[in-house]
Amino acid sequence: MHWKEQLIAQAEAAARLPPAPLPEVLTAADPEFRKALVVCRGLPTAAYVELQSIHDGQPGSRLISACVPEGMTQTFLVDRGFVADSISARPRVLASTLPLAMAVELRRSPPPGAMTPAPSQGRFYGRDNVAIATQLRAAAPSEFTLFALASPNPEIGALVASAPPAAFSNSHLGYALTWYGLALALMGFYVAVLVRRYRKPIP
């Protein structure tokens, strides 16, 4: 529990730091959950893949594009935001070099599990960054995904830009109370059965 509390505290402390240029953020001991400033050319009309996801209980897709930030040579995948399955509108795709300055949050992307379905028709079901970059015809990407904190496509109001909640939570105390409570209840039930079985009948 204390280990998990320390992880949560570190993530919250990193998220509270002010945004800084991406190259500077990457020099931190652990840049995950840090906010950064980047310039991505042509991002609002860049090619994208759709990643199956859920946001606030709604099924939909997160739109993922590739970006080589201004002044850098490393490719990063950019999560442009979530759009519900009930929305058909999508950003247009066309070549552009117009710069877009944006604030992002860095997150590591765990590889998809063995039971994750294979991508189909440009739609992915797990954050396989290498496969997504290959689909986008981009170079091997950084281990960090950049989550846009404001939509690169304000013309599509249904595209919600946000970083997902941290993938860990601290439920250890609740688990302990639940299991110890069950153990005590079972012990009480067992004692009651023994008392009833061996209690002498009253004459």
PDB file of N, CA, C and O in Angstrom, residues 41-104:
ATOM      1  N   ARG A  41       4.103  20.263 -36.790  1.00  0.00           N
ATOM      2  CA  ARG A  41       3.663  20.821 -38.075  1.00  0.00           C
ATOM      3  C   ARG A  41       2.612  19.922 -38.730  1.00  0.00           C
ATOM      4  O   ARG A  41       2.784  18.713 -38.820  1.00  0.00           O
ATOM      5  N   GLY A  42       1.535  20.543 -39.163  1.00  0.00           N
ATOM      6  CA  GLY A  42       0.505  19.826 -39.914  1.00  0.00           C
ATOM      7  C   GLY A  42      -0.352  18.873 -39.108  1.00  0.00           C
ATOM      8  O   GLY A  42      -1.104  18.081 -39.689  1.00  0.00           O
ATOM      9  N   LEU A  43      -0.297  18.944 -37.787  1.00  0.00           N
ATOM     10  CA  LEU A  43      -1.023  17.960 -36.985  1.00  0.00           C
ATOM     11  C   LEU A  43      -2.537  17.992 -37.199  1.00  0.00           C
ATOM     12  O   LEU A  43      -3.167  16.932 -37.277  1.00  0.00           O
ATOM     13  N   PRO A  44      -3.194  19.155 -37.310  1.00  0.00           N
ATOM     14  CA  PRO A  44      -4.651  19.142 -37.445  1.00  0.00           C
ATOM     15  C   PRO A  44      -5.164  18.383 -38.673  1.00  0.00           C
ATOM     16  O   PRO A  44      -6.320  17.944 -38.677  1.00  0.00           O
ATOM     17  N   THR A  45      -4.328  18.244 -39.696  1.00  0.00           N
ATOM     18  CA  THR A  45      -4.767  17.521 -40.897  1.00  0.00           C
ATOM     19  C   THR A  45      -3.890  16.304 -41.165  1.00  0.00           C
ATOM     20  O   THR A  45      -3.871  15.782 -42.282  1.00  0.00           O
ATOM     21  N   ALA A  46      -3.150  15.851 -40.152  1.00  0.00           N
ATOM     22  CA  ALA A  46      -2.258  14.702 -40.332  1.00  0.00           C
ATOM     23  C   ALA A  46      -3.054  13.406 -40.413  1.00  0.00           C
ATOM     24  O   ALA A  46      -4.181  13.304 -39.908  1.00  0.00           O
ATOM     25  N   ALA A  47      -2.459  12.393 -41.038  1.00  0.00           N
ATOM     26  CA  ALA A  47      -3.064  11.059 -41.054  1.00  0.00           C
ATOM     27  C   ALA A  47      -3.172  10.545 -39.618  1.00  0.00           C
ATOM     28  O   ALA A  47      -2.383  10.922 -38.747  1.00  0.00           O
ATOM     29  N   TYR A  48      -4.142   9.691 -39.371  1.00  0.00           N
ATOM     30  CA  TYR A  48      -4.356   9.167 -38.030  1.00  0.00           C
ATOM     31  C   TYR A  48      -4.879   7.741 -38.103  1.00  0.00           C
ATOM     32  O   TYR A  48      -5.384   7.296 -39.147  1.00  0.00           O
ATOM     33  N   VAL A  49      -4.739   7.030 -37.011  1.00  0.00           N
ATOM     34  CA  VAL A  49      -5.420   5.749 -36.832  1.00  0.00           C
ATOM     35  C   VAL A  49      -6.394   5.910 -35.685  1.00  0.00           C
ATOM     36  O   VAL A  49      -6.282   6.835 -34.870  1.00  0.00           O
ATOM     37  N   GLU A  50      -7.359   5.021 -35.616  1.00  0.00           N
ATOM     38  CA  GLU A  50      -8.351   5.059 -34.537  1.00  0.00           C
ATOM     39  C   GLU A  50      -8.064   3.931 -33.550  1.00  0.00           C
ATOM     40  O   GLU A  50      -7.904   2.777 -33.941  1.00  0.00           O
ATOM     41  N   LEU A  51      -7.986   4.291 -32.281  1.00  0.00           N
ATOM     42  CA  LEU A  51      -7.748   3.332 -31.207  1.00  0.00           C
ATOM     43  C   LEU A  51      -9.038   3.164 -30.413  1.00  0.00           C
ATOM     44  O   LEU A  51      -9.545   4.130 -29.824  1.00  0.00           O
ATOM     45  N   GLN A  52      -9.568   1.947 -30.412  1.00  0.00           N
ATOM     46  CA  GLN A  52     -10.795   1.679 -29.666  1.00  0.00           C
ATOM     47  C   GLN A  52     -10.599   2.020 -28.196  1.00  0.00           C
ATOM     48  O   GLN A  52      -9.611   1.640 -27.572  1.00  0.00           O
ATOM     49  N   SER A  53     -11.541   2.771 -27.621  1.00  0.00           N
ATOM     50  CA  SER A  53     -11.378   3.217 -26.242  1.00  0.00           C
ATOM     51  C   SER A  53     -12.744   3.495 -25.627  1.00  0.00           C
ATOM     52  O   SER A  53     -13.779   3.399 -26.285  1.00  0.00           O
ATOM     53  N   ILE A  54     -12.727   3.828 -24.341  1.00  0.00           N
ATOM     54  CA  ILE A  54     -13.934   4.218 -23.609  1.00  0.00           C
ATOM     55  C   ILE A  54     -13.615   5.483 -22.837  1.00  0.00           C
ATOM     56  O   ILE A  54     -12.554   5.585 -22.201  1.00  0.00           O
ATOM     57  N   HIS A  55     -14.505   6.460 -22.884  1.00  0.00           N
ATOM     58  CA  HIS A  55     -14.315   7.717 -22.169  1.00  0.00           C
ATOM     59  C   HIS A  55     -15.614   8.077 -21.473  1.00  0.00           C
ATOM     60  O   HIS A  55     -16.668   8.185 -22.121  1.00  0.00           O
ATOM     61  N   ASP A  56     -15.570   8.228 -20.156  1.00  0.00           N
ATOM     62  CA  ASP A  56     -16.770   8.532 -19.367  1.00  0.00           C
ATOM     63  C   ASP A  56     -17.896   7.545 -19.666  1.00  0.00           C
ATOM     64  O   ASP A  56     -19.071   7.923 -19.783  1.00  0.00           O
ATOM     65  N   GLY A  57     -17.540   6.261 -19.815  1.00  0.00           N
ATOM     66  CA  GLY A  57     -18.533   5.224 -20.036  1.00  0.00           C
ATOM     67  C   GLY A  57     -19.018   5.103 -21.466  1.00  0.00           C
ATOM     68  O   GLY A  57     -19.852   4.242 -21.759  1.00  0.00           O
ATOM     69  N   GLN A  58     -18.517   5.953 -22.369  1.00  0.00           N
ATOM     70  CA  GLN A  58     -18.946   5.929 -23.765  1.00  0.00           C
ATOM     71  C   GLN A  58     -17.916   5.216 -24.627  1.00  0.00           C
ATOM     72  O   GLN A  58     -16.724   5.522 -24.553  1.00  0.00           O
ATOM     73  N   PRO A  59     -18.339   4.276 -25.483  1.00  0.00           N
ATOM     74  CA  PRO A  59     -17.391   3.660 -26.413  1.00  0.00           C
ATOM     75  C   PRO A  59     -17.073   4.622 -27.550  1.00  0.00           C
ATOM     76  O   PRO A  59     -17.908   5.432 -27.958  1.00  0.00           O
ATOM     77  N   GLY A  60     -15.871   4.519 -28.046  1.00  0.00           N
ATOM     78  CA  GLY A  60     -15.465   5.391 -29.153  1.00  0.00           C
ATOM     79  C   GLY A  60     -14.028   5.128 -29.544  1.00  0.00           C
ATOM     80  O   GLY A  60     -13.508   4.028 -29.341  1.00  0.00           O
ATOM     81  N   SER A  61     -13.391   6.141 -30.089  1.00  0.00           N
ATOM     82  CA  SER A  61     -12.021   5.997 -30.589  1.00  0.00           C
ATOM     83  C   SER A  61     -11.185   7.190 -30.169  1.00  0.00           C
ATOM     84  O   SER A  61     -11.684   8.316 -30.063  1.00  0.00           O
ATOM     85  N   ARG A  62      -9.902   6.928 -29.953  1.00  0.00           N
ATOM     86  CA  ARG A  62      -8.927   7.997 -29.783  1.00  0.00           C
ATOM     87  C   ARG A  62      -8.151   8.083 -31.087  1.00  0.00           C
ATOM     88  O   ARG A  62      -7.764   7.068 -31.664  1.00  0.00           O
ATOM     89  N   LEU A  63      -7.944   9.307 -31.566  1.00  0.00           N
ATOM     90  CA  LEU A  63      -7.277   9.528 -32.849  1.00  0.00           C
ATOM     91  C   LEU A  63      -5.791   9.741 -32.597  1.00  0.00           C
ATOM     92  O   LEU A  63      -5.403  10.638 -31.854  1.00  0.00           O
ATOM     93  N   ILE A  64      -4.962   8.906 -33.218  1.00  0.00           N
ATOM     94  CA  ILE A  64      -3.523   8.903 -32.977  1.00  0.00           C
ATOM     95  C   ILE A  64      -2.790   9.289 -34.262  1.00  0.00           C
ATOM     96  O   ILE A  64      -3.004   8.682 -35.306  1.00  0.00           O
ATOM     97  N   SER A  65      -1.935  10.303 -34.171  1.00  0.00           N
ATOM     98  CA  SER A  65      -1.104  10.732 -35.305  1.00  0.00           C
ATOM     99  C   SER A  65       0.359  10.698 -34.889  1.00  0.00           C
ATOM    100  O   SER A  65       0.691  10.594 -33.699  1.00  0.00           O
ATOM    101  N   ALA A  66       1.231  10.792 -35.882  1.00  0.00           N
ATOM    102  CA  ALA A  66       2.676  10.837 -35.622  1.00  0.00           C
ATOM    103  C   ALA A  66       3.174  12.262 -35.785  1.00  0.00           C
ATOM    104  O   ALA A  66       2.661  13.032 -36.602  1.00  0.00           O
ATOM    105  N   CYS A  67       4.161  12.616 -34.985  1.00  0.00           N
ATOM    106  CA  CYS A  67       4.724  13.967 -35.029  1.00  0.00           C
ATOM    107  C   CYS A  67       6.213  13.907 -34.711  1.00  0.00           C
ATOM    108  O   CYS A  67       6.617  13.197 -33.785  1.00  0.00           O
ATOM    109  N   VAL A  68       7.002  14.646 -35.469  1.00  0.00           N
ATOM    110  CA  VAL A  68       8.395  14.911 -35.112  1.00  0.00           C
ATOM    111  C   VAL A  68       8.421  16.361 -34.653  1.00  0.00           C
ATOM    112  O   VAL A  68       8.354  17.280 -35.470  1.00  0.00           O
ATOM    113  N   PRO A  69       8.456  16.602 -33.341  1.00  0.00           N
ATOM    114  CA  PRO A  69       8.356  17.972 -32.841  1.00  0.00           C
ATOM    115  C   PRO A  69       9.445  18.873 -33.407  1.00  0.00           C
ATOM    116  O   PRO A  69      10.562  18.425 -33.696  1.00  0.00           O
ATOM    117  N   GLU A  70       9.089  20.128 -33.574  1.00  0.00           N
ATOM    118  CA  GLU A  70      10.027  21.128 -34.098  1.00  0.00           C
ATOM    119  C   GLU A  70      11.308  21.124 -33.267  1.00  0.00           C
ATOM    120  O   GLU A  70      11.278  21.170 -32.030  1.00  0.00           O
ATOM    121  N   GLY A  71      12.450  21.039 -33.961  1.00  0.00           N
ATOM    122  CA  GLY A  71      13.744  21.058 -33.297  1.00  0.00           C
ATOM    123  C   GLY A  71      14.202  19.708 -32.793  1.00  0.00           C
ATOM    124  O   GLY A  71      15.249  19.613 -32.143  1.00  0.00           O
ATOM    125  N   MET A  72      13.438  18.646 -33.077  1.00  0.00           N
ATOM    126  CA  MET A  72      13.804  17.304 -32.625  1.00  0.00           C
ATOM    127  C   MET A  72      13.844  16.352 -33.818  1.00  0.00           C
ATOM    128  O   MET A  72      13.362  16.688 -34.912  1.00  0.00           O
ATOM    129  N   THR A  73      14.428  15.185 -33.615  1.00  0.00           N
ATOM    130  CA  THR A  73      14.487  14.172 -34.676  1.00  0.00           C
ATOM    131  C   THR A  73      13.685  12.924 -34.316  1.00  0.00           C
ATOM    132  O   THR A  73      13.447  12.090 -35.175  1.00  0.00           O
ATOM    133  N   GLN A  74      13.269  12.803 -33.058  1.00  0.00           N
ATOM    134  CA  GLN A  74      12.532  11.637 -32.581  1.00  0.00           C
ATOM    135  C   GLN A  74      11.055  11.743 -32.941  1.00  0.00           C
ATOM    136  O   GLN A  74      10.446  12.798 -32.830  1.00  0.00           O
ATOM    137  N   THR A  75      10.486  10.632 -33.401  1.00  0.00           N
ATOM    138  CA  THR A  75       9.053  10.575 -33.678  1.00  0.00           C
ATOM    139  C   THR A  75       8.283  10.295 -32.392  1.00  0.00           C
ATOM    140  O   THR A  75       8.692   9.463 -31.578  1.00  0.00           O
ATOM    141  N   PHE A  76       7.184  10.996 -32.212  1.00  0.00           N
ATOM    142  CA  PHE A  76       6.276  10.764 -31.083  1.00  0.00           C
ATOM    143  C   PHE A  76       4.880  10.510 -31.637  1.00  0.00           C
ATOM    144  O   PHE A  76       4.486  11.119 -32.642  1.00  0.00           O
ATOM    145  N   LEU A  77       4.146   9.646 -30.981  1.00  0.00           N
ATOM    146  CA  LEU A  77       2.729   9.501 -31.295  1.00  0.00           C
ATOM    147  C   LEU A  77       1.949  10.498 -30.453  1.00  0.00           C
ATOM    148  O   LEU A  77       2.220  10.656 -29.265  1.00  0.00           O
ATOM    149  N   VAL A  78       1.000  11.166 -31.106  1.00  0.00           N
ATOM    150  CA  VAL A  78       0.186  12.180 -30.438  1.00  0.00           C
ATOM    151  C   VAL A  78      -1.251  11.687 -30.375  1.00  0.00           C
ATOM    152  O   VAL A  78      -1.861  11.373 -31.405  1.00  0.00           O
ATOM    153  N   ASP A  79      -1.787  11.602 -29.171  1.00  0.00           N
ATOM    154  CA  ASP A  79      -3.203  11.270 -28.970  1.00  0.00           C
ATOM    155  C   ASP A  79      -3.978  12.578 -29.069  1.00  0.00           C
ATOM    156  O   ASP A  79      -3.924  13.414 -28.180  1.00  0.00           O
ATOM    157  N   ARG A  80      -4.698  12.747 -30.178  1.00  0.00           N
ATOM    158  CA  ARG A  80      -5.375  14.011 -30.451  1.00  0.00           C
ATOM    159  C   ARG A  80      -6.684  14.161 -29.694  1.00  0.00           C
ATOM    160  O   ARG A  80      -7.242  15.257 -29.615  1.00  0.00           O
ATOM    161  N   GLY A  81      -7.211  13.057 -29.151  1.00  0.00           N
ATOM    162  CA  GLY A  81      -8.442  13.142 -28.383  1.00  0.00           C
ATOM    163  C   GLY A  81      -9.378  11.992 -28.673  1.00  0.00           C
ATOM    164  O   GLY A  81      -9.108  11.124 -29.512  1.00  0.00           O
ATOM    165  N   PHE A  82     -10.500  11.990 -27.956  1.00  0.00           N
ATOM    166  CA  PHE A  82     -11.497  10.924 -28.023  1.00  0.00           C
ATOM    167  C   PHE A  82     -12.738  11.432 -28.744  1.00  0.00           C
ATOM    168  O   PHE A  82     -13.190  12.556 -28.516  1.00  0.00           O
ATOM    169  N   VAL A  83     -13.290  10.566 -29.591  1.00  0.00           N
ATOM    170  CA  VAL A  83     -14.563  10.871 -30.247  1.00  0.00           C
ATOM    171  C   VAL A  83     -15.465   9.654 -30.112  1.00  0.00           C
ATOM    172  O   VAL A  83     -15.036   8.513 -30.325  1.00  0.00           O
ATOM    173  N   ALA A  84     -16.707   9.871 -29.691  1.00  0.00           N
ATOM    174  CA  ALA A  84     -17.642   8.768 -29.449  1.00  0.00           C
ATOM    175  C   ALA A  84     -18.026   8.081 -30.755  1.00  0.00           C
ATOM    176  O   ALA A  84     -18.014   8.690 -31.839  1.00  0.00           O
ATOM    177  N   ASP A  85     -18.408   6.810 -30.643  1.00  0.00           N
ATOM    178  CA  ASP A  85     -18.814   6.051 -31.829  1.00  0.00           C
ATOM    179  C   ASP A  85     -20.050   6.648 -32.490  1.00  0.00           C
ATOM    180  O   ASP A  85     -20.288   6.433 -33.681  1.00  0.00           O
ATOM    181  N   SER A  86     -20.857   7.373 -31.721  1.00  0.00           N
ATOM    182  CA  SER A  86     -22.075   7.966 -32.279  1.00  0.00           C
ATOM    183  C   SER A  86     -21.779   9.188 -33.156  1.00  0.00           C
ATOM    184  O   SER A  86     -22.685   9.707 -33.815  1.00  0.00           O
ATOM    185  N   ILE A  87     -20.540   9.655 -33.164  1.00  0.00           N
ATOM    186  CA  ILE A  87     -20.146  10.825 -33.956  1.00  0.00           C
ATOM    187  C   ILE A  87     -19.423  10.366 -35.210  1.00  0.00           C
ATOM    188  O   ILE A  87     -18.425   9.641 -35.135  1.00  0.00           O
ATOM    189  N   SER A  88     -19.896  10.768 -36.352  1.00  0.00           N
ATOM    190  CA  SER A  88     -19.270  10.356 -37.613  1.00  0.00           C
ATOM    191  C   SER A  88     -18.209  11.347 -38.092  1.00  0.00           C
ATOM    192  O   SER A  88     -17.359  10.996 -38.909  1.00  0.00           O
ATOM    193  N   ALA A  89     -18.249  12.587 -37.592  1.00  0.00           N
ATOM    194  CA  ALA A  89     -17.306  13.602 -38.057  1.00  0.00           C
ATOM    195  C   ALA A  89     -15.870  13.215 -37.691  1.00  0.00           C
ATOM    196  O   ALA A  89     -15.608  12.743 -36.581  1.00  0.00           O
ATOM    197  N   ARG A  90     -14.963  13.421 -38.627  1.00  0.00           N
ATOM    198  CA  ARG A  90     -13.548  13.157 -38.425  1.00  0.00           C
ATOM    199  C   ARG A  90     -12.744  14.288 -39.066  1.00  0.00           C
ATOM    200  O   ARG A  90     -13.222  14.944 -40.014  1.00  0.00           O
ATOM    201  N   PRO A  91     -11.537  14.551 -38.568  1.00  0.00           N
ATOM    202  CA  PRO A  91     -10.709  15.587 -39.198  1.00  0.00           C
ATOM    203  C   PRO A  91     -10.365  15.213 -40.641  1.00  0.00           C
ATOM    204  O   PRO A  91     -10.187  14.041 -40.957  1.00  0.00           O
ATOM    205  N   ARG A  92     -10.265  16.212 -41.480  1.00  0.00           N
ATOM    206  CA  ARG A  92      -9.821  15.957 -42.846  1.00  0.00           C
ATOM    207  C   ARG A  92      -8.332  15.647 -42.830  1.00  0.00           C
ATOM    208  O   ARG A  92      -7.601  16.060 -41.928  1.00  0.00           O
ATOM    209  N   VAL A  93      -7.869  14.908 -43.828  1.00  0.00           N
ATOM    210  CA  VAL A  93      -6.462  14.531 -43.934  1.00  0.00           C
ATOM    211  C   VAL A  93      -5.896  15.135 -45.218  1.00  0.00           C
ATOM    212  O   VAL A  93      -6.382  14.851 -46.312  1.00  0.00           O
ATOM    213  N   LEU A  94      -4.898  15.994 -45.060  1.00  0.00           N
ATOM    214  CA  LEU A  94      -4.200  16.555 -46.207  1.00  0.00           C
ATOM    215  C   LEU A  94      -2.827  17.037 -45.762  1.00  0.00           C
ATOM    216  O   LEU A  94      -2.602  17.342 -44.596  1.00  0.00           O
ATOM    217  N   ALA A  95      -1.904  17.099 -46.715  1.00  0.00           N
ATOM    218  CA  ALA A  95      -0.527  17.491 -46.396  1.00  0.00           C
ATOM    219  C   ALA A  95      -0.488  18.960 -45.977  1.00  0.00           C
ATOM    220  O   ALA A  95      -1.112  19.826 -46.596  1.00  0.00           O
ATOM    221  N   SER A  96       0.247  19.240 -44.909  1.00  0.00           N
ATOM    222  CA  SER A  96       0.381  20.606 -44.422  1.00  0.00           C
ATOM    223  C   SER A  96       1.656  20.720 -43.596  1.00  0.00           C
ATOM    224  O   SER A  96       2.073  19.762 -42.944  1.00  0.00           O
ATOM    225  N   THR A  97       2.261  21.898 -43.631  1.00  0.00           N
ATOM    226  CA  THR A  97       3.439  22.168 -42.797  1.00  0.00           C
ATOM    227  C   THR A  97       3.170  23.324 -41.831  1.00  0.00           C
ATOM    228  O   THR A  97       4.108  23.856 -41.237  1.00  0.00           O
ATOM    229  N   LEU A  98       1.901  23.685 -41.663  1.00  0.00           N
ATOM    230  CA  LEU A  98       1.568  24.771 -40.745  1.00  0.00           C
ATOM    231  C   LEU A  98       1.906  24.353 -39.315  1.00  0.00           C
ATOM    232  O   LEU A  98       1.508  23.277 -38.865  1.00  0.00           O
ATOM    233  N   PRO A  99       2.632  25.179 -38.572  1.00  0.00           N
ATOM    234  CA  PRO A  99       3.012  24.800 -37.201  1.00  0.00           C
ATOM    235  C   PRO A  99       1.839  24.922 -36.242  1.00  0.00           C
ATOM    236  O   PRO A  99       0.998  25.812 -36.361  1.00  0.00           O
ATOM    237  N   LEU A 100       1.781  24.020 -35.293  1.00  0.00           N
ATOM    238  CA  LEU A 100       0.770  24.066 -34.239  1.00  0.00           C
ATOM    239  C   LEU A 100       1.484  23.909 -32.900  1.00  0.00           C
ATOM    240  O   LEU A 100       2.070  22.859 -32.616  1.00  0.00           O
ATOM    241  N   ALA A 101       1.450  24.956 -32.077  1.00  0.00           N
ATOM    242  CA  ALA A 101       2.012  24.886 -30.728  1.00  0.00           C
ATOM    243  C   ALA A 101       0.945  24.342 -29.788  1.00  0.00           C
ATOM    244  O   ALA A 101      -0.215  24.773 -29.840  1.00  0.00           O
ATOM    245  N   MET A 102       1.315  23.410 -28.940  1.00  0.00           N
ATOM    246  CA  MET A 102       0.321  22.774 -28.089  1.00  0.00           C
ATOM    247  C   MET A 102       0.949  22.287 -26.788  1.00  0.00           C
ATOM    248  O   MET A 102       2.166  22.062 -26.696  1.00  0.00           O
ATOM    249  N   ALA A 103       0.096  22.132 -25.779  1.00  0.00           N
ATOM    250  CA  ALA A 103       0.504  21.543 -24.511  1.00  0.00           C
ATOM    251  C   ALA A 103       0.078  20.079 -24.502  1.00  0.00           C
ATOM    252  O   ALA A 103      -1.022  19.735 -24.948  1.00  0.00           O
ATOM    253  N   VAL A 104       0.963  19.221 -24.008  1.00  0.00           N
ATOM    254  CA  VAL A 104       0.702  17.783 -24.000  1.00  0.00           C
ATOM    255  C   VAL A 104       1.098  17.213 -22.637  1.00  0.00           C
ATOM    256  O   VAL A 104       1.791  17.866 -21.854  1.00  0.00           O
TER     257      VAL A 104
END
